[in-house]
Each structure stands twice: as structure tokens, then as C-alpha cells.
Tab-separated table of C-alpha atoms in Angstrom:
chain	number	residue	atom	x	y	z
A	1	ALA	CA	9.819	-2.581	0.424
A	2	PRO	CA	8.709	-6.195	0.252
A	3	GLY	CA	9.341	-7.958	-3.004
A	4	GLY	CA	8.175	-11.398	-3.897
A	5	PRO	CA	8.973	-14.234	-1.526
A	6	LEU	CA	11.051	-17.179	-2.585
A	7	ALA	CA	9.065	-20.070	-3.965
A	8	ALA	CA	8.387	-22.786	-1.422
A	9	PRO	CA	9.810	-26.192	-2.297
A	10	GLY	CA	7.564	-28.078	-4.685
A	11	LYS	CA	6.733	-28.756	-8.321
A	12	TYR	CA	6.247	-25.754	-10.608
A	13	THR	CA	5.730	-24.951	-14.258
A	14	PHE	CA	7.474	-21.877	-15.604
A	15	VAL	CA	6.662	-20.082	-18.837
A	16	VAL	CA	9.050	-17.903	-20.828
A	17	LYS	CA	7.430	-15.585	-23.378
A	18	MET	CA	9.079	-13.664	-26.175
A	19	GLY	CA	6.733	-11.776	-28.465
A	20	ASN	CA	4.145	-14.291	-29.658
A	21	ASP	CA	6.324	-17.294	-28.778
A	22	SER	CA	6.385	-19.058	-25.441
A	23	ILE	CA	7.831	-22.177	-23.916
A	24	SER	CA	6.906	-23.883	-20.668
A	25	ARG	CA	8.842	-26.348	-18.588
A	26	ASP	CA	8.266	-28.200	-15.356
A	27	CYS	CA	10.747	-27.849	-12.550
A	28	VAL	CA	11.172	-28.855	-8.939
A	29	VAL	CA	12.357	-26.469	-6.237
A	30	LEU	CA	14.139	-28.521	-3.607
A	31	PRO	CA	14.218	-27.620	0.080
A	32	ASP	CA	17.442	-26.357	1.610
A	33	PRO	CA	19.278	-29.537	2.686
A	34	ASN	CA	20.822	-27.647	5.615
A	35	SER	CA	17.452	-26.539	6.975
A	36	MET	CA	15.305	-28.351	9.517
A	37	ALA	CA	12.165	-26.715	8.052
A	38	THR	CA	9.263	-28.952	7.133
A	39	MET	CA	7.223	-28.557	3.959
A	40	GLU	CA	4.478	-27.055	6.120
A	41	ASP	CA	6.967	-24.478	7.467
A	42	TYR	CA	7.904	-23.455	3.928
A	43	GLN	CA	4.270	-23.215	2.869
A	44	LEU	CA	3.229	-21.214	5.946
A	45	GLN	CA	6.128	-18.824	5.434
A	46	HIS	CA	5.254	-18.379	1.751
A	47	GLN	CA	1.540	-17.800	2.440
A	48	PHE	CA	2.313	-15.306	5.203
A	49	LEU	CA	4.792	-13.382	3.067
A	50	ILE	CA	2.308	-13.158	0.190
A	51	GLU	CA	-0.382	-11.845	2.545
A	52	VAL	CA	1.943	-9.249	4.105
A	53	ARG	CA	3.255	-8.197	0.680
A	54	ASP	CA	-0.279	-7.754	-0.638
A	55	LYS	CA	-1.307	-5.618	2.357
A	56	PHE	CA	1.850	-3.532	1.889
A	57	ASN	CA	0.985	-3.025	-1.793
A	58	ASP	CA	-2.600	-2.078	-0.885
A	59	THR	CA	-1.202	0.490	1.543
A	60	GLN	CA	1.261	1.946	-0.948
A	61	ASN	CA	-1.376	2.093	-3.684
A	62	ALA	CA	-3.777	3.926	-1.372
A	63	ILE	CA	-1.066	6.477	-0.538
A	64	LYS	CA	-0.390	7.062	-4.245
A	65	ASP	CA	-4.117	7.331	-4.959
A	66	ILE	CA	-4.534	9.879	-2.169
A	67	TRP	CA	-1.680	11.978	-3.522
A	68	ALA	CA	-3.166	11.813	-7.025
A	69	LEU	CA	-6.593	12.851	-5.719
A	70	GLN	CA	-5.092	15.770	-3.798
A	71	ALA	CA	-3.131	16.875	-6.868
A	72	GLN	CA	-6.237	16.631	-9.048
A	73	MET	CA	-8.257	18.791	-6.636
A	74	ASP	CA	-5.421	21.338	-6.395
A	75	ALA	CA	-5.106	21.505	-10.169
A	76	TYR	CA	-8.851	21.996	-10.605
A	77	VAL	CA	-9.086	24.842	-8.091
A	78	SER	CA	-5.919	26.379	-9.534
A	79	LYS	CA	-7.350	26.264	-13.069
A	80	LEU	CA	-10.516	28.006	-11.869
A	81	GLY	CA	-8.341	30.718	-10.371
A	82	ASP	CA	-10.236	33.713	-9.004
A	83	THR	CA	-13.542	32.302	-10.266
A	84	ALA	CA	-13.379	29.377	-7.810
A	85	PRO	CA	-16.202	29.776	-5.272
A	86	GLN	CA	-15.114	29.928	-1.630
A	87	ALA	CA	-17.380	26.977	-0.759
A	88	LEU	CA	-15.507	24.855	-3.314
A	89	LYS	CA	-12.113	25.955	-1.986
A	90	ASP	CA	-13.200	25.213	1.597
A	91	SER	CA	-14.532	21.775	0.668
A	92	VAL	CA	-11.345	20.893	-1.217
A	93	GLU	CA	-9.159	22.037	1.687
A	94	ALA	CA	-11.201	20.039	4.210
A	95	ILE	CA	-10.984	16.876	2.101
A	96	LYS	CA	-7.242	17.359	1.519
A	97	LYS	CA	-6.678	17.864	5.247
A	98	ASP	CA	-8.468	14.624	6.101
A	99	LEU	CA	-6.642	12.745	3.343
A	100	SER	CA	-3.305	14.084	4.620
A	101	ALA	CA	-4.169	12.813	8.099
A	102	ILE	CA	-4.631	9.323	6.639
A	103	VAL	CA	-1.307	9.473	4.787
A	104	ASP	CA	0.414	10.711	7.945
A	105	VAL	CA	-0.667	7.532	9.757
A	106	LEU	CA	0.389	5.263	6.891
A	107	TYR	CA	3.611	6.908	5.686
A	108	GLU	CA	6.362	9.163	7.060
A	109	LYS	CA	7.069	11.506	4.177
A	110	ARG	CA	10.062	13.140	5.857
A	111	ASN	CA	12.073	9.894	5.844
A	112	LYS	CA	14.670	10.219	3.104
A	113	SER	CA	17.515	8.336	4.775
A	114	VAL	CA	18.019	5.742	7.511
A	115	GLN	CA	18.934	8.537	9.938
A	116	ASP	CA	15.565	10.197	9.293
A	117	MET	CA	13.812	7.085	10.597
A	118	LEU	CA	15.519	7.731	13.918
A	119	ASN	CA	14.574	11.395	13.818
A	120	TYR	CA	10.947	11.062	12.718
A	121	GLY	CA	10.012	7.451	13.411
A	122	ILE	CA	8.331	4.992	11.130
A	123	LYS	CA	4.704	4.624	10.167
A	124	LEU	CA	2.491	1.655	9.409
A	125	ASN	CA	3.896	0.902	5.952
A	126	ASP	CA	7.476	0.698	7.258
A	127	LYS	CA	6.374	-1.409	10.224
A	128	LEU	CA	4.631	-3.770	7.823
A	129	SER	CA	7.801	-3.933	5.733
A	130	GLY	CA	9.719	-4.830	8.895
A	131	VAL	CA	7.352	-7.716	9.626
A	132	TYR	CA	7.857	-8.956	6.074
A	133	ASN	CA	11.655	-8.758	6.332
A	134	ALA	CA	11.699	-10.543	9.698
A	135	ALA	CA	9.460	-13.351	8.422
A	136	ALA	CA	11.430	-13.697	5.162
A	137	TYR	CA	14.692	-14.352	6.990
A	138	GLY	CA	15.593	-18.033	6.898
A	139	ASN	CA	13.365	-21.033	6.281
A	140	PHE	CA	11.036	-20.749	9.234
A	141	LYS	CA	7.308	-20.627	9.600
A	142	PRO	CA	6.153	-17.242	10.926
A	143	SER	CA	6.279	-16.950	14.699
A	144	ALA	CA	3.191	-16.372	16.818
A	145	ASN	CA	4.451	-12.839	17.495
A	146	GLN	CA	4.841	-12.105	13.779
A	147	TYR	CA	1.206	-13.106	13.264
A	148	LEU	CA	0.127	-10.933	16.214
A	149	VAL	CA	2.061	-7.898	15.003
A	150	TYR	CA	0.804	-8.362	11.455
A	151	ASP	CA	-2.812	-8.672	12.623
A	152	GLU	CA	-2.514	-5.449	14.636
A	153	LEU	CA	-0.865	-3.558	11.774
A	154	LYS	CA	-3.435	-4.899	9.320
A	155	LYS	CA	-6.238	-3.717	11.629
A	156	GLN	CA	-4.745	-0.217	11.872
A	157	ILE	CA	-4.119	-0.027	8.119
A	158	ASN	CA	-7.621	-1.253	7.310
A	159	GLU	CA	-9.064	1.486	9.534
A	160	GLN	CA	-7.189	4.109	7.515
A	161	LEU	CA	-8.131	2.509	4.188
A	162	ALA	CA	-11.785	2.490	5.272
A	163	LEU	CA	-11.540	6.208	6.103
A	164	TYR	CA	-10.051	6.857	2.674
A	165	GLN	CA	-12.808	4.821	1.025
A	166	GLU	CA	-15.460	6.771	2.924
A	167	ILE	CA	-13.933	10.097	1.859
A	168	SER	CA	-13.581	9.057	-1.764
A	169	VAL	CA	-17.117	7.669	-1.974
A	170	THR	CA	-19.092	10.262	-0.027
A	171	ARG	CA	-17.167	13.499	0.184
A	172	VAL	CA	-15.547	13.466	-3.255
A	173	ASN	CA	-18.902	12.563	-4.786
A	174	ALA	CA	-20.458	15.460	-2.853
A	175	LEU	CA	-17.677	17.714	-4.169
A	176	ASN	CA	-18.448	16.617	-7.728
A	177	LYS	CA	-22.145	17.339	-7.159
A	178	MET	CA	-21.211	20.785	-5.842
A	179	ILE	CA	-19.152	21.434	-8.978
A	180	SER	CA	-22.088	20.346	-11.164
A	181	GLY	CA	-24.574	22.366	-9.118
A	182	LEU	CA	-22.453	25.502	-9.435
A	183	ASN	CA	-22.267	24.948	-13.212
A	184	LEU	CA	-18.485	25.113	-13.095
A	185	PRO	CA	-16.517	23.947	-16.117
A	186	VAL	CA	-15.226	20.410	-16.042
A	187	ILE	CA	-12.487	20.941	-18.614
A	188	ILE	CA	-10.551	24.164	-18.346
A	189	SER	CA	-8.081	25.328	-20.983
A	190	ASN	CA	-5.292	27.764	-20.322
């Protein structure tokens, strides 16, 4: 998973905090003397890596949110037990199915080892991570191909995130209205 990129050469201020105390100091990050990279190359690499990292984090956060939403719906129906209306169960299952389809495009949940990537392939989040790792190697500005691949991955990810947003705004709201309309309990004790 992408971490933070190295700071591009330049002037920086760092702050160290401990409890209520803090100290700040100025520093200069020098370019690698063995590199032919220009300041523009460093800056372009840094900007690109930040953008790719942020899109990766958006993707991972959406996956976690989807899993949490699915778990919440499962727990609610489970708590209702036999009193859960069939229409509610059907609506929950349909939403979960569509959410799972989104996750399946973004993330390969069967990958537990490097060998599994060969067996099952990689999904958009791992491809995005690969773009990040390739662009982070060395002191080079991102290549035209790295921009092209990133733009295509970003487009595909954004399509899935838009689907998730549509489900969470319209269908989950409709599910909540159904729950209210059926006068089902919101808080259920064991």
C-alpha cells in the first residue's frame, strides 16, 4: 500500500509536539547529488505520488465503508430475527449484492499471499498501488504512460465510487424509510 512520498528538495519547517509543548525548526532537503533530476522533476513526482496515494486511500476507505454498511444491515436483520419482513430482507440482500459487486471490482479479497495474486489476479486498488510504486522508484518525473495508466484507473475507480454513492444515498435512504414505514424498532436489545 502506498505510504507517503519522500519530500521533494526544498525548504521546510518541521514541528515536534510533546503534550502541550512544541518546537519548530527550518530545514532544507537537498537533492540527490548523484541524480540528474531537475527541481521540476522532483516536484512533479511528489505531486503525482500524493494524488495517487489520495485516490488509493479514497478507494480503501470506500471498501471499508461498504463492509461496515453490509455488516450493519446484516446485524439489523439478524436482530429482528423471525420478525423481519421479507420485503426488508429482500431489499437488504439486493443492496448487499450490488455493494459486493463494487468491492469485487475494487479489491480481490481472496489475495492473502503473493501467490494468490497469480491465482486470482489483482483489482483496481492493487493496480493503483503498482502505479504508485513504479512512480516512486528513483528521482524521476512520472512518465507519460504512468499518467495514462493512472487516469484510466482513476476513471474506473471513480465509476465504482459513484455507484457506491448512488446506493448509499438513494437505496439505503429508501431502506431506512421502509424500516420507518413498517414501524420496526431502531434499537433492538437481546
